[in-house]
Tab-separated table of C-alpha atoms and ligand atoms in Angstrom:
chain	number	residue	atom	x	y	z
A	1	MET	CA	0.000	0.000	0.000
A	2	LYS	CA	1.242	3.510	-0.826
A	3	ILE	CA	0.032	6.281	1.475
A	4	ILE	CA	0.396	10.020	1.003
A	5	VAL	CA	0.589	11.629	4.428
A	6	THR	CA	0.118	15.392	4.155
A	7	GLY	CA	1.478	17.568	6.964
A	8	GLY	CA	3.889	14.810	8.036
A	9	ALA	CA	6.578	17.304	9.111
A	10	GLY	CA	4.222	18.625	11.782
A	11	PHE	CA	3.363	17.283	15.204
A	12	ILE	CA	0.711	14.585	14.707
A	13	GLY	CA	1.596	13.815	11.076
A	14	GLY	CA	5.249	13.358	12.097
A	15	ASN	CA	4.322	10.972	14.900
A	16	PHE	CA	2.073	9.120	12.431
A	17	VAL	CA	4.890	8.716	9.886
A	18	HIS	CA	7.163	7.214	12.577
A	19	TYR	CA	4.348	4.949	13.805
A	20	MET	CA	3.477	3.650	10.319
A	21	LEU	CA	7.061	2.952	9.259
A	22	GLU	CA	7.583	0.981	12.481
A	23	GLU	CA	4.297	-0.948	12.278
A	24	TYR	CA	4.039	-1.616	8.525
A	25	PRO	CA	7.485	-2.144	6.966
A	26	GLN	CA	5.805	-3.328	3.732
A	27	ASP	CA	3.933	-0.032	3.141
A	28	LYS	CA	5.315	3.026	1.388
A	29	ILE	CA	4.835	6.516	2.810
A	30	VAL	CA	5.119	9.727	0.808
A	31	CYS	CA	5.061	12.808	3.025
A	32	LEU	CA	3.779	15.991	1.374
A	33	ASP	CA	4.445	19.083	3.474
A	34	LYS	CA	4.829	22.792	2.758
A	35	LEU	CA	7.240	23.214	5.681
A	36	THR	CA	5.467	26.223	7.159
A	37	TYR	CA	6.698	27.564	10.510
A	38	ALA	CA	5.040	24.464	12.071
A	39	GLY	CA	6.828	21.882	9.938
A	40	SER	CA	10.348	20.683	10.625
A	41	LEU	CA	12.496	18.215	8.735
A	42	GLU	CA	14.252	17.517	12.036
A	43	THR	CA	11.073	15.688	13.078
A	44	LEU	CA	11.601	13.293	10.163
A	45	GLU	CA	15.408	13.135	10.316
A	46	SER	CA	15.575	9.519	11.505
A	47	VAL	CA	13.391	8.203	8.642
A	48	MET	CA	14.779	10.245	5.754
A	49	ASP	CA	16.991	7.347	4.622
A	50	ASN	CA	14.284	4.720	4.995
A	51	PRO	CA	13.690	3.211	1.500
A	52	ASN	CA	9.936	3.091	2.233
A	53	PHE	CA	9.821	6.828	2.927
A	54	LYS	CA	9.924	9.834	0.643
A	55	PHE	CA	9.602	13.524	1.527
A	56	VAL	CA	8.137	15.979	-0.969
A	57	LYS	CA	7.962	19.706	-0.238
A	58	GLY	CA	4.782	21.327	-1.572
A	59	ASP	CA	1.459	23.000	-0.875
A	60	ILE	CA	-1.764	20.960	-0.738
A	61	ALA	CA	-3.578	23.975	-2.219
A	62	ASP	CA	-1.302	24.028	-5.315
A	63	ARG	CA	-3.513	22.166	-7.784
A	64	PRO	CA	-1.038	21.517	-10.656
A	65	PHE	CA	1.597	20.379	-8.172
A	66	VAL	CA	-0.802	18.041	-6.331
A	67	TYR	CA	-2.122	16.515	-9.571
A	68	LYS	CA	1.424	15.887	-10.787
A	69	LEU	CA	2.290	14.200	-7.494
A	70	PHE	CA	-0.749	11.898	-7.735
A	71	GLU	CA	0.129	11.077	-11.351
A	72	GLU	CA	3.700	10.178	-10.419
A	73	GLU	CA	3.098	8.379	-7.121
A	74	LYS	CA	-0.261	6.674	-7.782
A	75	PRO	CA	-1.152	6.523	-4.065
A	76	ASP	CA	-3.760	4.125	-2.665
A	77	VAL	CA	-4.584	6.157	0.428
A	78	ILE	CA	-4.410	9.852	1.381
A	79	ILE	CA	-4.343	10.896	5.019
A	80	ASN	CA	-4.718	14.654	5.352
A	81	PHE	CA	-3.016	16.092	8.429
A	82	ALA	CA	-1.841	19.278	6.667
A	83	ALA	CA	-3.471	22.326	8.189
A	84	GLU	CA	-2.960	25.599	9.898
A	85	SER	CA	-3.669	24.367	13.401
A	86	HIS	CA	-3.316	27.100	16.026
A	87	VAL	CA	-6.457	28.896	17.249
A	88	ASP	CA	-4.620	32.065	18.380
A	89	ARG	CA	-2.997	32.489	14.951
A	90	SER	CA	-6.400	32.030	13.296
A	91	ILE	CA	-7.730	34.925	15.373
A	92	THR	CA	-5.004	37.315	14.196
A	93	ASP	CA	-4.725	36.008	10.593
A	94	PRO	CA	-7.657	33.888	9.379
A	95	ASP	CA	-6.843	34.031	5.633
A	96	VAL	CA	-4.216	31.328	5.504
A	97	PHE	CA	-6.544	29.011	7.477
A	98	LEU	CA	-9.174	29.283	4.766
A	99	GLN	CA	-6.592	28.791	2.034
A	100	THR	CA	-4.898	25.705	3.475
A	101	ASN	CA	-7.660	24.071	5.473
A	102	ILE	CA	-10.518	24.568	3.012
A	103	MET	CA	-8.959	25.105	-0.430
A	104	GLY	CA	-6.145	22.651	0.250
A	105	THR	CA	-8.614	19.936	1.250
A	106	ALA	CA	-10.700	20.690	-1.862
A	107	VAL	CA	-7.662	20.252	-4.112
A	108	LEU	CA	-6.782	16.931	-2.475
A	109	LEU	CA	-10.380	15.715	-2.859
A	110	ASP	CA	-10.383	16.668	-6.548
A	111	ALA	CA	-7.083	14.847	-7.069
A	112	CYS	CA	-8.579	11.770	-5.416
A	113	ARG	CA	-11.569	11.903	-7.773
A	114	LYS	CA	-9.371	12.403	-10.819
A	115	TYR	CA	-6.789	9.717	-10.142
A	116	GLY	CA	-8.776	7.277	-7.966
A	117	ILE	CA	-7.866	6.147	-4.460
A	118	THR	CA	-9.127	3.510	-2.049
A	119	ARG	CA	-9.450	5.917	0.893
A	120	PHE	CA	-9.232	9.619	1.697
A	121	HIS	CA	-8.993	10.198	5.441
A	122	GLN	CA	-9.506	13.674	6.883
A	123	VAL	CA	-7.857	14.358	10.235
A	124	SER	CA	-10.288	16.720	11.913
A	125	THR	CA	-10.891	18.056	15.386
A	126	ASP	CA	-13.475	18.029	18.166
A	127	GLU	CA	-13.368	21.840	17.948
A	128	VAL	CA	-15.923	21.623	15.097
A	129	TYR	CA	-18.536	20.874	17.799
A	130	GLY	CA	-17.912	24.174	19.604
A	131	ASP	CA	-17.705	23.906	23.383
A	132	LEU	CA	-19.531	22.458	26.385
A	133	PRO	CA	-20.503	24.284	29.584
A	134	LEU	CA	-18.139	23.914	32.545
A	135	ASP	CA	-20.973	22.989	34.930
A	136	ARG	CA	-22.266	20.012	32.889
A	137	PRO	CA	-19.659	17.242	33.334
A	138	ASP	CA	-22.295	14.784	32.100
A	139	MET	CA	-22.197	16.274	28.560
A	140	PHE	CA	-19.860	14.950	25.831
A	141	PHE	CA	-19.383	15.401	22.076
A	142	THR	CA	-20.813	12.521	20.057
A	143	GLU	CA	-20.679	12.210	16.267
A	144	GLU	CA	-24.276	13.525	16.254
A	145	THR	CA	-23.445	16.743	18.134
A	146	PRO	CA	-24.245	19.659	15.776
A	147	ILE	CA	-21.353	21.534	14.180
A	148	HIS	CA	-21.124	24.870	16.023
A	149	THR	CA	-17.743	26.489	15.581
A	150	SER	CA	-16.148	29.300	17.611
A	151	SER	CA	-12.838	30.310	15.988
A	152	PRO	CA	-11.714	30.866	12.396
A	153	TYR	CA	-9.615	27.704	12.879
A	154	SER	CA	-12.555	25.498	13.861
A	155	ALA	CA	-14.775	27.095	11.193
A	156	SER	CA	-12.191	26.238	8.539
A	157	LYS	CA	-11.886	22.648	9.809
A	158	ALA	CA	-15.683	22.254	9.865
A	159	SER	CA	-15.865	23.590	6.303
A	160	SER	CA	-13.359	21.015	5.113
A	161	ASP	CA	-15.264	18.239	6.931
A	162	LEU	CA	-18.441	19.252	5.105
A	163	LEU	CA	-16.617	19.190	1.763
A	164	VAL	CA	-15.262	15.719	2.509
A	165	LEU	CA	-18.759	14.423	3.309
A	166	ALA	CA	-20.194	16.129	0.206
A	167	TYR	CA	-17.606	14.414	-2.015
A	168	HIS	CA	-18.675	11.101	-0.527
A	169	ARG	CA	-22.368	11.709	-1.083
A	170	THR	CA	-22.065	13.289	-4.532
A	171	TYR	CA	-19.106	11.484	-6.097
A	172	LYS	CA	-19.034	8.329	-3.945
A	173	LEU	CA	-15.459	9.131	-2.892
A	174	PRO	CA	-14.409	6.612	-0.198
A	175	VAL	CA	-13.785	8.960	2.712
A	176	THR	CA	-13.569	8.790	6.490
A	177	ILE	CA	-13.192	11.581	9.051
A	178	SER	CA	-11.789	11.501	12.572
A	179	ARG	CA	-12.437	14.234	15.130
A	180	CYS	CA	-9.919	14.100	17.918
A	181	SER	CA	-9.494	15.960	21.183
A	182	ASN	CA	-6.315	17.850	22.185
A	183	ASN	CA	-3.122	15.891	21.546
A	184	TYR	CA	0.180	16.098	23.389
A	185	GLY	CA	3.498	14.278	23.077
A	186	PRO	CA	6.828	14.479	21.219
A	187	TYR	CA	7.454	17.019	18.413
A	188	GLN	CA	4.606	19.407	19.298
A	189	PHE	CA	5.345	23.006	18.308
A	190	PRO	CA	5.756	25.206	21.427
A	191	GLU	CA	2.867	27.525	20.579
A	192	LYS	CA	0.414	24.961	22.009
A	193	LEU	CA	-0.286	24.842	25.752
A	194	ILE	CA	1.808	21.882	26.921
A	195	PRO	CA	5.092	22.408	25.010
A	196	LEU	CA	4.878	26.187	25.516
A	197	MET	CA	4.614	25.725	29.278
A	198	ILE	CA	7.425	23.138	29.308
A	199	ALA	CA	9.672	25.471	27.265
A	200	ASN	CA	8.943	28.504	29.475
A	201	ALA	CA	9.369	26.564	32.714
A	202	LEU	CA	12.721	25.191	31.529
A	203	ASN	CA	13.844	28.770	30.824
A	204	ASP	CA	12.325	30.155	34.074
A	205	LYS	CA	10.007	32.408	32.055
A	206	PRO	CA	6.438	33.285	33.180
A	207	LEU	CA	3.767	30.723	32.239
A	208	PRO	CA	0.895	32.692	30.599
A	209	ILE	CA	-2.470	31.161	31.520
A	210	TYR	CA	-5.497	32.661	29.776
A	211	ASN	CA	-8.104	34.085	32.138
A	212	LYS	CA	-8.271	31.932	35.317
A	213	GLY	CA	-7.112	28.639	33.800
A	214	GLU	CA	-10.514	27.025	34.345
A	215	ASN	CA	-11.071	25.939	30.722
A	216	VAL	CA	-11.040	22.184	30.254
A	217	ARG	CA	-9.440	20.085	27.508
A	218	ASP	CA	-9.632	16.303	26.992
A	219	TRP	CA	-5.964	15.304	26.520
A	220	LEU	CA	-4.902	12.401	24.291
A	221	TYR	CA	-1.368	11.066	23.975
A	222	VAL	CA	-0.432	11.433	20.305
A	223	ARG	CA	0.427	7.760	19.759
A	224	ASP	CA	-3.103	6.761	20.780
A	225	HIS	CA	-4.382	9.129	18.073
A	226	CYS	CA	-2.084	7.501	15.485
A	227	VAL	CA	-3.376	4.023	16.383
A	228	ALA	CA	-6.970	5.246	16.042
A	229	ILE	CA	-6.404	6.806	12.592
A	230	ASP	CA	-4.675	3.639	11.382
A	231	LEU	CA	-7.662	1.555	12.564
A	232	ILE	CA	-10.200	3.858	10.908
A	233	VAL	CA	-8.318	3.817	7.599
A	234	ARG	CA	-8.035	0.018	7.594
A	235	LYS	CA	-11.327	-1.021	9.203
A	236	GLY	CA	-13.592	2.025	9.479
A	237	THR	CA	-16.793	2.356	7.465
A	238	VAL	CA	-16.612	4.616	4.428
A	239	GLY	CA	-18.623	7.843	4.772
A	240	GLU	CA	-18.449	7.760	8.584
A	241	VAL	CA	-17.142	10.179	11.202
A	242	TYR	CA	-15.334	8.821	14.292
A	243	ASN	CA	-14.668	10.818	17.455
A	244	ILE	CA	-11.330	10.090	19.172
A	245	GLY	CA	-10.601	10.895	22.808
A	246	GLY	CA	-10.597	9.226	26.118
A	247	HIS	CA	-11.872	10.901	29.269
A	248	ASN	CA	-8.595	12.555	30.277
A	249	GLU	CA	-10.069	15.946	31.141
A	250	ARG	CA	-8.010	18.548	32.969
A	251	THR	CA	-8.326	22.291	33.567
A	252	ASN	CA	-5.484	24.305	32.072
A	253	LEU	CA	-4.376	25.268	35.563
A	254	GLU	CA	-4.141	21.593	36.559
A	255	VAL	CA	-2.045	20.844	33.465
A	256	VAL	CA	0.353	23.708	34.145
A	257	LYS	CA	0.735	22.824	37.833
A	258	THR	CA	1.515	19.207	36.891
A	259	ILE	CA	4.246	20.386	34.493
A	260	LEU	CA	5.794	22.667	37.124
A	261	LYS	CA	5.743	19.867	39.695
A	262	GLU	CA	7.387	17.388	37.305
A	263	LEU	CA	10.109	19.904	36.453
A	264	GLY	CA	10.618	20.913	40.097
A	265	LYS	CA	9.783	24.557	39.324
A	266	SER	CA	7.875	27.061	41.453
A	267	GLU	CA	4.185	27.871	40.903
A	268	ASP	CA	5.264	31.522	41.187
A	269	LEU	CA	6.036	31.278	37.459
A	270	ILE	CA	2.275	31.129	36.736
A	271	THR	CA	0.947	34.400	35.280
A	272	PHE	CA	-2.718	34.954	34.487
A	273	VAL	CA	-3.121	36.911	31.243
A	274	THR	CA	-5.971	38.336	29.142
A	275	ASP	CA	-8.293	35.666	27.818
A	276	ARG	CA	-8.384	34.444	24.214
A	277	PRO	CA	-11.375	36.011	22.361
A	278	GLY	CA	-14.191	33.461	21.977
A	279	HIS	CA	-12.301	30.995	24.197
A	280	ASP	CA	-13.996	27.563	24.151
A	281	ARG	CA	-14.817	26.481	27.704
A	282	ARG	CA	-14.707	22.702	27.671
A	283	TYR	CA	-14.051	19.922	25.150
A	284	ALA	CA	-14.908	16.325	26.046
A	285	ILE	CA	-15.251	13.354	23.712
A	286	ASP	CA	-17.614	10.415	23.905
A	287	PRO	CA	-15.544	7.664	22.225
A	288	THR	CA	-18.311	5.012	22.326
A	289	LYS	CA	-18.542	4.621	18.530
A	290	ILE	CA	-14.854	3.977	17.803
A	291	ASN	CA	-14.670	1.721	20.849
A	292	ARG	CA	-17.722	-0.323	19.886
A	293	GLU	CA	-17.034	-0.562	16.134
A	294	LEU	CA	-13.242	-0.749	16.016
A	295	GLY	CA	-12.266	-1.776	19.542
A	296	TRP	CA	-10.109	1.332	20.067
A	297	GLU	CA	-9.408	2.778	23.472
A	298	PRO	CA	-6.647	5.050	24.710
A	299	THR	CA	-3.755	3.251	26.391
A	300	THR	CA	-1.863	6.176	27.929
A	301	LEU	CA	-3.390	8.006	30.872
A	302	PHE	CA	-2.585	11.695	31.261
A	303	ASP	CA	-0.417	11.315	34.362
A	304	GLU	CA	1.821	8.829	32.556
A	305	GLY	CA	1.740	10.599	29.154
A	306	ILE	CA	2.730	13.973	30.571
A	307	LYS	CA	5.794	12.403	32.243
A	308	MET	CA	6.793	10.755	28.934
A	309	THR	CA	6.289	14.052	27.099
A	310	ILE	CA	8.355	16.106	29.557
A	311	LYS	CA	11.116	13.492	29.381
A	312	TRP	CA	11.063	13.692	25.572
A	313	TYR	CA	11.481	17.481	25.636
A	314	LEU	CA	14.325	17.171	28.133
A	315	ASP	CA	16.032	14.476	26.031
A	316	ASN	CA	15.504	16.439	22.798
A	317	LYS	CA	16.372	19.899	23.991
A	318	SER	CA	18.058	20.766	20.675
A	319	TRP	CA	14.790	20.186	18.743
A	320	LEU	CA	13.067	22.691	21.032
A	321	ASP	CA	15.983	25.136	21.156
A	322	ASN	CA	16.238	25.238	17.352
A	323	ILE	CA	12.595	26.328	17.156
A	324	ILE	CA	12.749	28.810	20.016
A	325	SER	CA	15.868	30.472	18.622
A	326	GLY	CA	14.229	31.353	15.279
A	327	GLU	CA	11.171	33.317	14.126
A	328	TYR	CA	9.365	32.039	17.254
A	329	GLN	CA	10.673	35.001	19.283
A	330	ASN	CA	8.758	37.450	17.061
A	331	TYR	CA	5.608	35.338	17.372
A	332	TYR	CA	5.948	35.196	21.148
A	333	GLU	CA	6.431	38.952	21.442
A	334	LYS	CA	3.411	39.616	19.206
A	335	MET	CA	1.115	37.204	21.086
A	336	TYR	CA	2.196	37.712	24.675
A	337	GLY	CA	4.105	41.043	24.699
A	338	ASN	CA	1.166	43.240	25.737
A	339	ARG	CA	-1.159	40.658	27.192
B	401	NAD	P1	0.953	21.198	13.090
B	401	NAD	O1	0.627	22.646	12.981
B	401	NAD	O2	1.949	20.741	14.092
B	401	NAD	O3	1.438	20.634	11.673
B	401	NAD	C1	0.837	20.994	10.466
B	401	NAD	C2	1.747	20.551	9.328
B	401	NAD	O4	1.082	20.865	8.094
B	401	NAD	C3	3.093	21.277	9.307
B	401	NAD	O5	4.138	20.359	9.047
B	401	NAD	C4	2.955	22.265	8.140
B	401	NAD	O6	4.195	22.539	7.498
B	401	NAD	C5	2.010	21.509	7.233
B	401	NAD	N1	1.258	22.403	6.341
B	401	NAD	C6	0.602	23.544	6.693
B	401	NAD	N2	0.050	24.094	5.594
B	401	NAD	C7	0.331	23.280	4.546
B	401	NAD	C8	0.005	23.296	3.168
B	401	NAD	N3	-0.711	24.294	2.644
B	401	NAD	N4	0.435	22.284	2.383
B	401	NAD	C9	1.184	21.272	2.910
B	401	NAD	N5	1.524	21.210	4.201
B	401	NAD	C10	1.102	22.198	5.014
B	401	NAD	O7	-0.464	20.510	13.318
B	401	NAD	P2	-0.832	19.219	14.202
B	401	NAD	O8	-1.059	19.641	15.591
B	401	NAD	O9	0.115	18.126	13.899
B	401	NAD	O10	-2.260	18.871	13.574
B	401	NAD	C11	-2.365	17.987	12.456
B	401	NAD	C12	-3.826	17.850	12.086
B	401	NAD	O11	-4.563	17.340	13.198
B	401	NAD	C13	-4.498	19.179	11.726
B	401	NAD	O12	-5.357	18.956	10.644
B	401	NAD	C14	-5.274	19.558	12.974
B	401	NAD	O13	-6.417	20.314	12.635
B	401	NAD	C15	-5.649	18.195	13.517
B	401	NAD	N6	-5.838	18.092	14.978
B	401	NAD	C16	-4.871	18.562	15.832
B	401	NAD	C17	-5.053	18.398	17.204
B	401	NAD	C18	-3.997	18.849	18.188
B	401	NAD	O14	-4.229	18.780	19.400
B	401	NAD	N7	-2.820	19.292	17.756
B	401	NAD	C19	-6.208	17.788	17.703
B	401	NAD	C20	-7.178	17.321	16.797
B	401	NAD	C21	-6.963	17.480	15.435
B	402	TYD	P1	-4.066	25.177	22.750
B	402	TYD	O1	-2.898	24.299	23.024
B	402	TYD	O2	-3.863	26.417	21.939
B	402	TYD	O3	-5.190	24.236	22.110
B	402	TYD	P2	-6.753	24.567	21.786
B	402	TYD	O4	-7.041	25.982	22.032
B	402	TYD	O5	-6.849	24.233	20.326
B	402	TYD	O6	-7.539	23.659	22.669
B	402	TYD	O7	-4.692	25.620	24.138
B	402	TYD	C1	-5.161	24.685	25.081
B	402	TYD	C2	-5.795	25.453	26.218
B	402	TYD	O8	-4.772	26.201	26.899
B	402	TYD	C3	-6.820	26.485	25.765
B	402	TYD	O9	-7.880	26.523	26.718
B	402	TYD	C4	-6.084	27.784	25.769
B	402	TYD	C5	-5.072	27.612	26.902
B	402	TYD	N1	-3.781	28.329	26.731
B	402	TYD	C6	-3.320	29.162	27.750
B	402	TYD	O10	-3.963	29.319	28.814
B	402	TYD	N2	-2.124	29.791	27.578
B	402	TYD	C7	-1.379	29.656	26.449
B	402	TYD	O11	-0.293	30.291	26.332
B	402	TYD	C8	-1.853	28.783	25.424
B	402	TYD	C9	-1.067	28.593	24.160
B	402	TYD	C10	-3.062	28.139	25.621
């Protein structure tokens, strides 16, 4: 089987490439990635020489380029991780989110129609469901929860989900969609909560928590997400949406305190800053469908996964330092300078 993994130089796509090459030595992986600020070839360094792996730099929204790639590679399966993925960036600059997340997905879908594939899998997010109230711990997102987006990021992801489902209904394209909760683990860009807090704590910088830190996220260790996507692509029902997540809810304040404790740093580093506009209160997944139909359940609990993640960042300090030393400083100043 030949699989095109888009966005494989990013966090989840990169972990997926490593997972697939380890698990399926007979399959071929072609990684298509634009190498935006969020993509790093260092994430793929250890597989670059693998004969079953090929890296191609390019934009999923570049139609002639994508068609040529499909013509040359003749892939069986496309798994679309490529996206602009950070909510705060989507608030300051929505345009690129529409271009990559919507137009890029449309181009990939058209290429699949034109050249024929056995599966197009869209890696989506639970953020398409909007948020849940903090005082209703009995409520969860199911696949039937209405789409109700809050940020330009989630609106762009929901739009691409709708396109994917329309291509199934109208053109019978064999698609699946997964909607996962917040991931954490190795290779995550330090603009997202967990690696940002680890990076700041290691450098004794203030840890900026939005508002009072009461917002809740349902954390999933990235390898569990990779296993779930693999299962859906191989055994999931075409045309279906699967939620992925596993009852590992924490407030942001709890997450940050756990990181400080693990690193032996003082809670005095915590700084409460102005809230994110439109900030979603709580995300929580009901994973009944993927559990019942495909037998998937998360294997890594948060308390164990966060230790593994912190250890990875400590053991791979150069990966983090290389990012923090570049353009990241300008981003950080722009986002947090006057907050
Ligand atoms: P990321 O930002 O770490 O990586 C995105 C990758 O896509 C980068 O390598 C980037 O270079 C590449 N890319 C961006 N625009 C591109 C384009 N136009 N053409 C080709 N490549 C392009 O993102 P991530 O956190 O790994 O998320 C991957 C996917 O999973 C996204 O679709 C995201 O919406 C979804 N998702 C993420 C989470 C999470 O917690 N991070 C949770 C659920 C779903
Ligand atoms: P993030 O990692 O950006 O993921 P998402 O917003 O897509 O869930 O943020 C996770 C939570 O952490 C979210 O409630 C916002 C909060 N947060 C902070 O409090 N401070 C920060 O510096 C960041 C990046 C996030």
